[in-house]
């Protein structure tokens, strides 16, 4: 029974990781920072079925989180953006939403959950499954991971003093997310510049490597030295300009070759 769920998790993680790559290759900020996925363990499925009195035959319809995807964002604003991206995708349909951002759980848990329908191809043809997608910030995830690990130890009976600490930690996490949001645009600018710089450097080095096949060695060494000089200045504009000039030089050699 769990096989199609394994496939669904693998597919969605791959697709969403590819989305992150696409944003980065285009020099754009990715609202998704990390993606994780899991199929619920059999022990956990049985425990939940017992707790919620779900008959075995109804597991697939009544247990919505047999397959789960967790999307981690840097900023709280990214969560809504990611939810929009998922809503607009043609490979899934949103069944329902649980907004624990505006309505945090009494424990302090905050996250945005979507239950989606997703179809996988199996040897018996297409199979439509339900999956739970949890979207939260890095900070919210930190809190939820720690709190979840305590649930294993204490089950329902987390001691009062620990519960209080967790509750104030949840408030601190909320404030941290707000603080980070207030400098979001500066952080995004800095991250975009650093991704763009890394991308430009790779392109320039590829160009120089290609020039080795066609240009004379003395010219290439001059170009290489110029690259080192500009690279050391850590100036994105100069690097962009150098990249353009190098493109023109490479084009010149290509034309000569024709
Ligand atoms: P797992 O796989 O161990 O994470 P529930 O009745 O609360 O068990 P329900 O009604 O199916 O679950 O939906 P809900 O409340 O949206 O919870 C679904 C999942 O959200 C949980 O999965 C957790 O992963 C996460 N979650 C919900 N509440 C909390 C919370 O207070 N703390 C933490 N850390 N996570 C929470 P499971 O079933 O616990 O399984």
PDB file of C-alpha atoms and ligand atoms in Angstrom:
ATOM      1  CA  UNK A   1       0.000   0.000   0.000  1.00  0.00           C
ATOM      2  CA  UNK A   2       2.823   2.417   0.808  1.00  0.00           C
ATOM      3  CA  UNK A   3       4.683   2.021  -2.509  1.00  0.00           C
ATOM      4  CA  UNK A   4       2.778   4.699  -4.457  1.00  0.00           C
ATOM      5  CA  UNK A   5       3.242   7.061  -1.497  1.00  0.00           C
ATOM      6  CA  UNK A   6       7.022   6.506  -1.648  1.00  0.00           C
ATOM      7  CA  UNK A   7       6.925   7.358  -5.349  1.00  0.00           C
ATOM      8  CA  UNK A   8       4.806  10.468  -4.761  1.00  0.00           C
ATOM      9  CA  UNK A   9       7.217  11.764  -2.099  1.00  0.00           C
ATOM     10  CA  UNK A  10      10.272  11.136  -4.292  1.00  0.00           C
ATOM     11  CA  UNK A  11       8.632  12.837  -7.287  1.00  0.00           C
ATOM     12  CA  UNK A  12       7.514  15.924  -5.412  1.00  0.00           C
ATOM     13  CA  UNK A  13      10.808  16.412  -3.572  1.00  0.00           C
ATOM     14  CA  UNK A  14      12.643  16.170  -6.908  1.00  0.00           C
ATOM     15  CA  UNK A  15      10.269  18.618  -8.608  1.00  0.00           C
ATOM     16  CA  UNK A  16      10.483  21.172  -5.807  1.00  0.00           C
ATOM     17  CA  UNK A  17      14.268  20.893  -5.556  1.00  0.00           C
ATOM     18  CA  UNK A  18      14.408  21.506  -9.282  1.00  0.00           C
ATOM     19  CA  UNK A  19      12.285  24.602  -8.789  1.00  0.00           C
ATOM     20  CA  UNK A  20      14.864  25.930  -6.286  1.00  0.00           C
ATOM     21  CA  UNK A  21      17.613  25.278  -8.867  1.00  0.00           C
ATOM     22  CA  UNK A  22      15.625  27.073 -11.554  1.00  0.00           C
ATOM     23  CA  UNK A  23      15.203  30.186  -9.408  1.00  0.00           C
ATOM     24  CA  UNK A  24      18.926  30.201  -8.594  1.00  0.00           C
ATOM     25  CA  UNK A  25      20.056  29.682 -12.199  1.00  0.00           C
ATOM     26  CA  UNK A  26      17.916  32.654 -13.200  1.00  0.00           C
ATOM     27  CA  UNK A  27      19.573  34.723 -10.469  1.00  0.00           C
ATOM     28  CA  UNK A  28      16.203  34.992  -8.680  1.00  0.00           C
ATOM     29  CA  UNK A  29      15.425  34.575  -5.001  1.00  0.00           C
ATOM     30  CA  UNK A  30      13.886  31.180  -4.236  1.00  0.00           C
ATOM     31  CA  UNK A  31      10.970  31.343  -1.779  1.00  0.00           C
ATOM     32  CA  UNK A  32      11.739  27.683  -1.031  1.00  0.00           C
ATOM     33  CA  UNK A  33      14.894  27.096   0.968  1.00  0.00           C
ATOM     34  CA  UNK A  34      14.723  23.330   1.546  1.00  0.00           C
ATOM     35  CA  UNK A  35      12.376  20.446   0.801  1.00  0.00           C
ATOM     36  CA  UNK A  36      12.057  17.229   2.741  1.00  0.00           C
ATOM     37  CA  UNK A  37       9.678  14.342   2.394  1.00  0.00           C
ATOM     38  CA  UNK A  38       8.736  11.189   4.195  1.00  0.00           C
ATOM     39  CA  UNK A  39       6.242   8.375   4.197  1.00  0.00           C
ATOM     40  CA  UNK A  40       4.802   7.832   7.659  1.00  0.00           C
ATOM     41  CA  UNK A  41       6.251   4.787   9.385  1.00  0.00           C
ATOM     42  CA  UNK A  42       3.949   1.800   9.796  1.00  0.00           C
ATOM     43  CA  UNK A  43       4.133   2.159  13.586  1.00  0.00           C
ATOM     44  CA  UNK A  44       3.085   5.791  13.303  1.00  0.00           C
ATOM     45  CA  UNK A  45       0.232   4.951  10.882  1.00  0.00           C
ATOM     46  CA  UNK A  46      -1.082   2.285  13.274  1.00  0.00           C
ATOM     47  CA  UNK A  47      -0.785   4.575  16.284  1.00  0.00           C
ATOM     48  CA  UNK A  48      -2.669   7.379  14.527  1.00  0.00           C
ATOM     49  CA  UNK A  49      -5.313   4.965  13.155  1.00  0.00           C
ATOM     50  CA  UNK A  50      -5.927   3.697  16.682  1.00  0.00           C
ATOM     51  CA  UNK A  51      -5.985   7.191  18.203  1.00  0.00           C
ATOM     52  CA  UNK A  52      -8.389   8.544  15.560  1.00  0.00           C
ATOM     53  CA  UNK A  53     -10.373   5.284  15.320  1.00  0.00           C
ATOM     54  CA  UNK A  54      -9.778   4.967  11.579  1.00  0.00           C
ATOM     55  CA  UNK A  55     -10.708   1.494  10.270  1.00  0.00           C
ATOM     56  CA  UNK A  56      -7.911  -0.117   8.240  1.00  0.00           C
ATOM     57  CA  UNK A  57     -10.039  -0.090   5.047  1.00  0.00           C
ATOM     58  CA  UNK A  58     -10.478   3.685   5.317  1.00  0.00           C
ATOM     59  CA  UNK A  59      -6.803   4.506   5.918  1.00  0.00           C
ATOM     60  CA  UNK A  60      -6.172   5.920   2.473  1.00  0.00           C
ATOM     61  CA  UNK A  61      -9.196   8.194   2.531  1.00  0.00           C
ATOM     62  CA  UNK A  62      -9.153   9.256   6.176  1.00  0.00           C
ATOM     63  CA  UNK A  63      -5.440   9.531   6.938  1.00  0.00           C
ATOM     64  CA  UNK A  64      -4.315  12.528   4.953  1.00  0.00           C
ATOM     65  CA  UNK A  65      -0.646  12.542   5.917  1.00  0.00           C
ATOM     66  CA  UNK A  66       0.575   9.062   4.991  1.00  0.00           C
ATOM     67  CA  UNK A  67       2.843  10.953   2.586  1.00  0.00           C
ATOM     68  CA  UNK A  68       4.225  14.251   3.774  1.00  0.00           C
ATOM     69  CA  UNK A  69       6.303  17.003   2.230  1.00  0.00           C
ATOM     70  CA  UNK A  70       7.879  19.724   4.334  1.00  0.00           C
ATOM     71  CA  UNK A  71       8.845  22.970   2.653  1.00  0.00           C
ATOM     72  CA  UNK A  72      11.146  25.252   4.610  1.00  0.00           C
ATOM     73  CA  UNK A  73      11.279  28.965   3.778  1.00  0.00           C
ATOM     74  CA  UNK A  74      13.610  31.674   4.994  1.00  0.00           C
ATOM     75  CA  UNK A  75      10.931  34.261   5.711  1.00  0.00           C
ATOM     76  CA  UNK A  76       7.308  34.156   6.831  1.00  0.00           C
ATOM     77  CA  UNK A  77       6.253  36.110   3.710  1.00  0.00           C
ATOM     78  CA  UNK A  78       7.598  33.287   1.550  1.00  0.00           C
ATOM     79  CA  UNK A  79       5.052  30.851   2.978  1.00  0.00           C
ATOM     80  CA  UNK A  80       2.071  32.461   1.216  1.00  0.00           C
ATOM     81  CA  UNK A  81       4.107  32.763  -1.996  1.00  0.00           C
ATOM     82  CA  UNK A  82       4.914  29.024  -1.865  1.00  0.00           C
ATOM     83  CA  UNK A  83       1.268  28.186  -1.159  1.00  0.00           C
ATOM     84  CA  UNK A  84       0.298  30.223  -4.250  1.00  0.00           C
ATOM     85  CA  UNK A  85       2.890  28.398  -6.352  1.00  0.00           C
ATOM     86  CA  UNK A  86       1.471  25.042  -5.230  1.00  0.00           C
ATOM     87  CA  UNK A  87      -2.139  26.155  -5.842  1.00  0.00           C
ATOM     88  CA  UNK A  88      -1.271  27.133  -9.398  1.00  0.00           C
ATOM     89  CA  UNK A  89       0.513  23.889 -10.303  1.00  0.00           C
ATOM     90  CA  UNK A  90      -1.206  21.547 -12.744  1.00  0.00           C
ATOM     91  CA  UNK A  91       0.162  18.368 -11.142  1.00  0.00           C
ATOM     92  CA  UNK A  92      -1.725  18.780  -7.863  1.00  0.00           C
ATOM     93  CA  UNK A  93      -5.071  19.963  -6.485  1.00  0.00           C
ATOM     94  CA  UNK A  94      -5.522  21.483  -3.070  1.00  0.00           C
ATOM     95  CA  UNK A  95      -8.160  19.665  -1.021  1.00  0.00           C
ATOM     96  CA  UNK A  96      -7.966  21.702   2.181  1.00  0.00           C
ATOM     97  CA  UNK A  97      -5.859  24.111   4.210  1.00  0.00           C
ATOM     98  CA  UNK A  98      -4.951  24.280   7.911  1.00  0.00           C
ATOM     99  CA  UNK A  99      -3.579  27.686   8.781  1.00  0.00           C
ATOM    100  CA  UNK A 100      -1.609  27.347  12.008  1.00  0.00           C
ATOM    101  CA  UNK A 101       0.133  30.644  11.219  1.00  0.00           C
ATOM    102  CA  UNK A 102      -2.828  32.851  12.005  1.00  0.00           C
ATOM    103  CA  UNK A 103      -4.183  30.293  14.465  1.00  0.00           C
ATOM    104  CA  UNK A 104      -1.192  28.771  16.255  1.00  0.00           C
ATOM    105  CA  UNK A 105      -1.909  25.508  18.080  1.00  0.00           C
ATOM    106  CA  UNK A 106      -2.168  25.752  21.899  1.00  0.00           C
ATOM    107  CA  UNK A 107       1.308  24.149  22.054  1.00  0.00           C
ATOM    108  CA  UNK A 108       2.709  27.150  20.144  1.00  0.00           C
ATOM    109  CA  UNK A 109       3.070  25.149  16.908  1.00  0.00           C
ATOM    110  CA  UNK A 110       3.026  27.343  13.793  1.00  0.00           C
ATOM    111  CA  UNK A 111       3.012  26.128  10.208  1.00  0.00           C
ATOM    112  CA  UNK A 112       0.814  26.261   7.088  1.00  0.00           C
ATOM    113  CA  UNK A 113      -0.598  22.919   5.975  1.00  0.00           C
ATOM    114  CA  UNK A 114      -2.119  21.978   2.647  1.00  0.00           C
ATOM    115  CA  UNK A 115      -3.721  18.645   1.918  1.00  0.00           C
ATOM    116  CA  UNK A 116      -3.287  17.967  -1.769  1.00  0.00           C
ATOM    117  CA  UNK A 117      -4.316  15.350  -4.288  1.00  0.00           C
ATOM    118  CA  UNK A 118      -1.413  14.096  -6.374  1.00  0.00           C
ATOM    119  CA  UNK A 119      -1.445  11.383  -9.023  1.00  0.00           C
ATOM    120  CA  UNK A 120       1.323   8.839  -9.602  1.00  0.00           C
ATOM    121  CA  UNK A 121       1.614   6.298 -12.390  1.00  0.00           C
ATOM    122  CA  UNK A 122       1.778   2.696 -11.169  1.00  0.00           C
ATOM    123  CA  UNK A 123       1.781  -0.669 -12.926  1.00  0.00           C
ATOM    124  CA  UNK A 124      -1.978  -0.691 -12.369  1.00  0.00           C
ATOM    125  CA  UNK A 125      -2.406   2.731 -13.953  1.00  0.00           C
ATOM    126  CA  UNK A 126      -2.759   6.174 -12.387  1.00  0.00           C
ATOM    127  CA  UNK A 127      -3.384   6.410  -8.644  1.00  0.00           C
ATOM    128  CA  UNK A 128      -4.585   9.591  -6.964  1.00  0.00           C
ATOM    129  CA  UNK A 129      -3.233  10.044  -3.441  1.00  0.00           C
ATOM    130  CA  UNK A 130      -3.601  12.513  -0.633  1.00  0.00           C
ATOM    131  CA  UNK A 131      -0.495  14.183   0.715  1.00  0.00           C
ATOM    132  CA  UNK A 132       0.159  16.690   3.457  1.00  0.00           C
ATOM    133  CA  UNK A 133       2.388  19.641   2.613  1.00  0.00           C
ATOM    134  CA  UNK A 134       3.724  21.579   5.621  1.00  0.00           C
ATOM    135  CA  UNK A 135       5.157  25.009   4.852  1.00  0.00           C
ATOM    136  CA  UNK A 136       7.084  26.843   7.587  1.00  0.00           C
ATOM    137  CA  UNK A 137      10.107  29.027   8.189  1.00  0.00           C
ATOM    138  CA  UNK A 138      13.519  27.802   9.298  1.00  0.00           C
ATOM    139  CA  UNK A 139      12.811  29.213  12.757  1.00  0.00           C
ATOM    140  CA  UNK A 140       9.365  27.554  13.016  1.00  0.00           C
ATOM    141  CA  UNK A 141      10.946  24.299  11.898  1.00  0.00           C
ATOM    142  CA  UNK A 142      13.589  24.558  14.607  1.00  0.00           C
ATOM    143  CA  UNK A 143      10.886  24.873  17.254  1.00  0.00           C
ATOM    144  CA  UNK A 144       8.661  22.117  15.801  1.00  0.00           C
ATOM    145  CA  UNK A 145      11.557  19.670  15.493  1.00  0.00           C
ATOM    146  CA  UNK A 146      12.564  20.091  19.120  1.00  0.00           C
ATOM    147  CA  UNK A 147       8.991  19.997  20.390  1.00  0.00           C
ATOM    148  CA  UNK A 148       8.206  16.907  18.297  1.00  0.00           C
ATOM    149  CA  UNK A 149      11.211  15.087  19.768  1.00  0.00           C
ATOM    150  CA  UNK A 150       9.900  15.823  23.276  1.00  0.00           C
ATOM    151  CA  UNK A 151       6.516  14.366  22.330  1.00  0.00           C
ATOM    152  CA  UNK A 152       8.262  11.024  21.754  1.00  0.00           C
ATOM    153  CA  UNK A 153       9.662  11.093  25.266  1.00  0.00           C
ATOM    154  CA  UNK A 154       6.642  12.437  27.131  1.00  0.00           C
ATOM    155  CA  UNK A 155       3.739  11.455  24.775  1.00  0.00           C
ATOM    156  CA  UNK A 156       0.829  13.681  25.861  1.00  0.00           C
ATOM    157  CA  UNK A 157       2.386  14.442  29.231  1.00  0.00           C
ATOM    158  CA  UNK A 158       5.041  17.073  28.674  1.00  0.00           C
ATOM    159  CA  UNK A 159       5.785  18.488  32.179  1.00  0.00           C
ATOM    160  CA  UNK A 160       4.218  21.884  32.854  1.00  0.00           C
ATOM    161  CA  UNK A 161       7.550  23.721  33.275  1.00  0.00           C
ATOM    162  CA  UNK A 162       8.784  22.351  29.909  1.00  0.00           C
ATOM    163  CA  UNK A 163       5.466  23.282  28.266  1.00  0.00           C
ATOM    164  CA  UNK A 164       5.800  26.858  29.563  1.00  0.00           C
ATOM    165  CA  UNK A 165       9.385  27.112  28.274  1.00  0.00           C
ATOM    166  CA  UNK A 166       8.271  25.806  24.891  1.00  0.00           C
ATOM    167  CA  UNK A 167       5.472  28.307  24.813  1.00  0.00           C
ATOM    168  CA  UNK A 168       7.810  31.238  25.498  1.00  0.00           C
ATOM    169  CA  UNK A 169      10.301  29.807  22.984  1.00  0.00           C
ATOM    170  CA  UNK A 170       7.450  29.798  20.423  1.00  0.00           C
ATOM    171  CA  UNK A 171       6.846  33.497  21.141  1.00  0.00           C
ATOM    172  CA  UNK A 172      10.551  34.222  20.721  1.00  0.00           C
ATOM    173  CA  UNK A 173      10.502  32.348  17.395  1.00  0.00           C
ATOM    174  CA  UNK A 174       7.573  34.517  16.274  1.00  0.00           C
ATOM    175  CA  UNK A 175       9.532  37.650  17.149  1.00  0.00           C
ATOM    176  CA  UNK A 176      12.653  36.333  15.420  1.00  0.00           C
ATOM    177  CA  UNK A 177      10.673  35.741  12.223  1.00  0.00           C
ATOM    178  CA  UNK A 178       9.277  39.293  12.411  1.00  0.00           C
ATOM    179  CA  UNK A 179      12.770  40.758  12.948  1.00  0.00           C
ATOM    180  CA  UNK A 180      14.170  38.838   9.993  1.00  0.00           C
ATOM    181  CA  UNK A 181      11.208  39.925   7.843  1.00  0.00           C
ATOM    182  CA  UNK A 182      12.009  43.564   8.598  1.00  0.00           C
ATOM    183  CA  UNK A 183      15.364  43.209   6.804  1.00  0.00           C
ATOM    184  CA  UNK A 184      14.113  40.700   4.224  1.00  0.00           C
ATOM    185  CA  UNK A 185      14.757  42.844   1.160  1.00  0.00           C
ATOM    186  CA  UNK A 186      18.356  43.622   2.228  1.00  0.00           C
ATOM    187  CA  UNK A 187      19.026  39.938   2.904  1.00  0.00           C
ATOM    188  CA  UNK A 188      17.498  38.889  -0.430  1.00  0.00           C
ATOM    189  CA  UNK A 189      19.569  41.509  -2.313  1.00  0.00           C
ATOM    190  CA  UNK A 190      22.743  40.238  -0.667  1.00  0.00           C
ATOM    191  CA  UNK A 191      21.890  36.608  -1.411  1.00  0.00           C
ATOM    192  CA  UNK A 192      20.973  37.368  -5.030  1.00  0.00           C
ATOM    193  CA  UNK A 193      24.267  39.212  -5.559  1.00  0.00           C
ATOM    194  CA  UNK A 194      26.209  36.317  -4.119  1.00  0.00           C
ATOM    195  CA  UNK A 195      24.369  33.759  -6.321  1.00  0.00           C
ATOM    196  CA  UNK A 196      24.793  35.976  -9.374  1.00  0.00           C
ATOM    197  CA  UNK A 197      28.487  36.412  -8.656  1.00  0.00           C
ATOM    198  CA  UNK A 198      28.972  32.650  -8.322  1.00  0.00           C
ATOM    199  CA  UNK A 199      27.076  32.108 -11.585  1.00  0.00           C
ATOM    200  CA  UNK A 200      29.114  34.786 -13.438  1.00  0.00           C
ATOM    201  CA  UNK A 201      32.419  33.340 -12.216  1.00  0.00           C
ATOM    202  CA  UNK A 202      31.466  29.891 -13.538  1.00  0.00           C
ATOM    203  CA  UNK A 203      30.520  31.386 -16.934  1.00  0.00           C
ATOM    204  CA  UNK A 204      33.744  33.422 -17.137  1.00  0.00           C
ATOM    205  CA  UNK A 205      35.906  30.415 -16.257  1.00  0.00           C
ATOM    206  CA  UNK A 206      34.089  28.299 -18.868  1.00  0.00           C
ATOM    207  CA  UNK A 207      34.707  31.015 -21.454  1.00  0.00           C
ATOM    208  CA  UNK A 208      38.411  31.226 -20.571  1.00  0.00           C
ATOM    209  CA  UNK A 209      38.692  27.444 -20.774  1.00  0.00           C
ATOM    210  CA  UNK A 210      37.092  27.484 -24.253  1.00  0.00           C
ATOM    211  CA  UNK A 211      39.445  30.274 -25.373  1.00  0.00           C
ATOM    212  CA  UNK A 212      42.407  27.971 -24.654  1.00  0.00           C
ATOM    213  CA  UNK A 213      41.314  25.925 -27.688  1.00  0.00           C
ATOM    214  CA  UNK A 214      41.383  28.868 -30.120  1.00  0.00           C
ATOM    215  CA  UNK A 215      43.359  31.848 -28.808  1.00  0.00           C
ATOM    216  CA  UNK A 216      47.115  32.172 -28.361  1.00  0.00           C
ATOM    217  CA  UNK A 217      48.496  31.473 -24.913  1.00  0.00           C
ATOM    218  CA  UNK A 218      49.866  34.983 -24.245  1.00  0.00           C
ATOM    219  CA  UNK A 219      46.427  36.568 -24.862  1.00  0.00           C
ATOM    220  CA  UNK A 220      44.734  34.075 -22.566  1.00  0.00           C
ATOM    221  CA  UNK A 221      47.215  34.677 -19.760  1.00  0.00           C
ATOM    222  CA  UNK A 222      46.502  38.425 -20.082  1.00  0.00           C
ATOM    223  CA  UNK A 223      42.745  37.744 -19.916  1.00  0.00           C
ATOM    224  CA  UNK A 224      43.226  35.428 -16.953  1.00  0.00           C
ATOM    225  CA  UNK A 225      45.292  38.029 -15.052  1.00  0.00           C
ATOM    226  CA  UNK A 226      42.642  40.647 -15.764  1.00  0.00           C
ATOM    227  CA  UNK A 227      40.005  38.259 -14.393  1.00  0.00           C
ATOM    228  CA  UNK A 228      41.995  37.708 -11.164  1.00  0.00           C
ATOM    229  CA  UNK A 229      42.385  41.473 -10.749  1.00  0.00           C
ATOM    230  CA  UNK A 230      38.641  42.133 -11.166  1.00  0.00           C
ATOM    231  CA  UNK A 231      37.641  39.103  -9.065  1.00  0.00           C
ATOM    232  CA  UNK A 232      39.770  40.376  -6.171  1.00  0.00           C
ATOM    233  CA  UNK A 233      37.819  43.659  -6.181  1.00  0.00           C
ATOM    234  CA  UNK A 234      34.515  41.831  -5.446  1.00  0.00           C
ATOM    235  CA  UNK A 235      32.593  44.288  -7.615  1.00  0.00           C
ATOM    236  CA  UNK A 236      29.591  42.672  -9.342  1.00  0.00           C
ATOM    237  CA  UNK A 237      29.281  45.474 -11.964  1.00  0.00           C
ATOM    238  CA  UNK A 238      32.905  45.115 -13.032  1.00  0.00           C
ATOM    239  CA  UNK A 239      32.539  41.340 -13.180  1.00  0.00           C
ATOM    240  CA  UNK A 240      29.412  41.705 -15.354  1.00  0.00           C
ATOM    241  CA  UNK A 241      31.236  44.099 -17.675  1.00  0.00           C
ATOM    242  CA  UNK A 242      34.226  41.741 -17.916  1.00  0.00           C
ATOM    243  CA  UNK A 243      31.867  38.848 -18.720  1.00  0.00           C
ATOM    244  CA  UNK A 244      30.355  40.873 -21.592  1.00  0.00           C
ATOM    245  CA  UNK A 245      33.800  41.780 -22.958  1.00  0.00           C
ATOM    246  CA  UNK A 246      34.910  38.171 -22.748  1.00  0.00           C
ATOM    247  CA  UNK A 247      31.776  37.110 -24.644  1.00  0.00           C
ATOM    248  CA  UNK A 248      32.668  39.610 -27.394  1.00  0.00           C
ATOM    249  CA  UNK A 249      36.257  38.275 -27.563  1.00  0.00           C
ATOM    250  CA  UNK A 250      34.990  34.674 -27.752  1.00  0.00           C
ATOM    251  CA  UNK A 251      32.523  35.707 -30.489  1.00  0.00           C
ATOM    252  CA  UNK A 252      35.412  37.318 -32.423  1.00  0.00           C
ATOM    253  CA  UNK A 253      37.405  34.071 -32.320  1.00  0.00           C
ATOM    254  CA  UNK A 254      34.316  32.081 -33.361  1.00  0.00           C
ATOM    255  CA  UNK A 255      33.816  34.374 -36.365  1.00  0.00           C
ATOM    256  CA  UNK A 256      37.510  34.004 -37.321  1.00  0.00           C
ATOM    257  CA  UNK A 257      37.157  30.225 -37.068  1.00  0.00           C
ATOM    258  CA  UNK A 258      34.253  30.256 -39.541  1.00  0.00           C
TER     259      UNK A 258
HETATM  260  P1  LIG B   1       4.432  12.974  12.221  1.00  0.00           P
HETATM  261  O1  LIG B   1       4.442  12.225  10.980  1.00  0.00           O
HETATM  262  O2  LIG B   1       5.190  12.294  13.300  1.00  0.00           O
HETATM  263  O3  LIG B   1       4.829  14.400  12.053  1.00  0.00           O
HETATM  264  P2  LIG B   1      -3.029  15.223  14.978  1.00  0.00           P
HETATM  265  O4  LIG B   1      -4.416  14.877  15.353  1.00  0.00           O
HETATM  266  O5  LIG B   1      -2.497  16.494  15.623  1.00  0.00           O
HETATM  267  O6  LIG B   1      -2.049  14.073  15.113  1.00  0.00           O
HETATM  268  P3  LIG B   1      -4.036  15.871  12.309  1.00  0.00           P
HETATM  269  O7  LIG B   1      -5.367  16.202  12.859  1.00  0.00           O
HETATM  270  O8  LIG B   1      -3.962  14.817  11.260  1.00  0.00           O
HETATM  271  O9  LIG B   1      -2.976  15.469  13.442  1.00  0.00           O
HETATM  272  O10 LIG B   1      -3.459  17.130  11.655  1.00  0.00           O
HETATM  273  P4  LIG B   1      -2.551  18.284  12.199  1.00  0.00           P
HETATM  274  O11 LIG B   1      -2.956  18.739  13.537  1.00  0.00           O
HETATM  275  O12 LIG B   1      -2.537  19.276  11.096  1.00  0.00           O
HETATM  276  O13 LIG B   1      -1.113  17.583  12.354  1.00  0.00           O
HETATM  277  C1  LIG B   1      -0.440  17.029  11.288  1.00  0.00           C
HETATM  278  C2  LIG B   1       1.028  17.127  11.489  1.00  0.00           C
HETATM  279  O14 LIG B   1       1.384  18.464  11.837  1.00  0.00           O
HETATM  280  C3  LIG B   1       1.581  16.299  12.626  1.00  0.00           C
HETATM  281  O15 LIG B   1       1.816  15.010  12.190  1.00  0.00           O
HETATM  282  C4  LIG B   1       2.881  17.036  12.927  1.00  0.00           C
HETATM  283  O16 LIG B   1       3.861  16.719  11.951  1.00  0.00           O
HETATM  284  C5  LIG B   1       2.474  18.462  12.734  1.00  0.00           C
HETATM  285  N1  LIG B   1       1.999  19.003  14.016  1.00  0.00           N
HETATM  286  C6  LIG B   1       0.738  19.294  14.372  1.00  0.00           C
HETATM  287  N2  LIG B   1       0.676  19.805  15.610  1.00  0.00           N
HETATM  288  C7  LIG B   1       1.957  19.829  16.076  1.00  0.00           C
HETATM  289  C8  LIG B   1       2.537  20.273  17.317  1.00  0.00           C
HETATM  290  O17 LIG B   1       1.883  20.731  18.247  1.00  0.00           O
HETATM  291  N3  LIG B   1       3.897  20.149  17.402  1.00  0.00           N
HETATM  292  C9  LIG B   1       4.662  19.638  16.401  1.00  0.00           C
HETATM  293  N4  LIG B   1       5.986  19.559  16.580  1.00  0.00           N
HETATM  294  N5  LIG B   1       4.127  19.220  15.222  1.00  0.00           N
HETATM  295  C10 LIG B   1       2.796  19.309  15.058  1.00  0.00           C
HETATM  296  P5  LIG B   1       1.835  13.773  13.210  1.00  0.00           P
HETATM  297  O18 LIG B   1       0.618  12.984  13.014  1.00  0.00           O
HETATM  298  O19 LIG B   1       2.164  14.225  14.572  1.00  0.00           O
HETATM  299  O20 LIG B   1       2.953  12.843  12.649  1.00  0.00           O
END
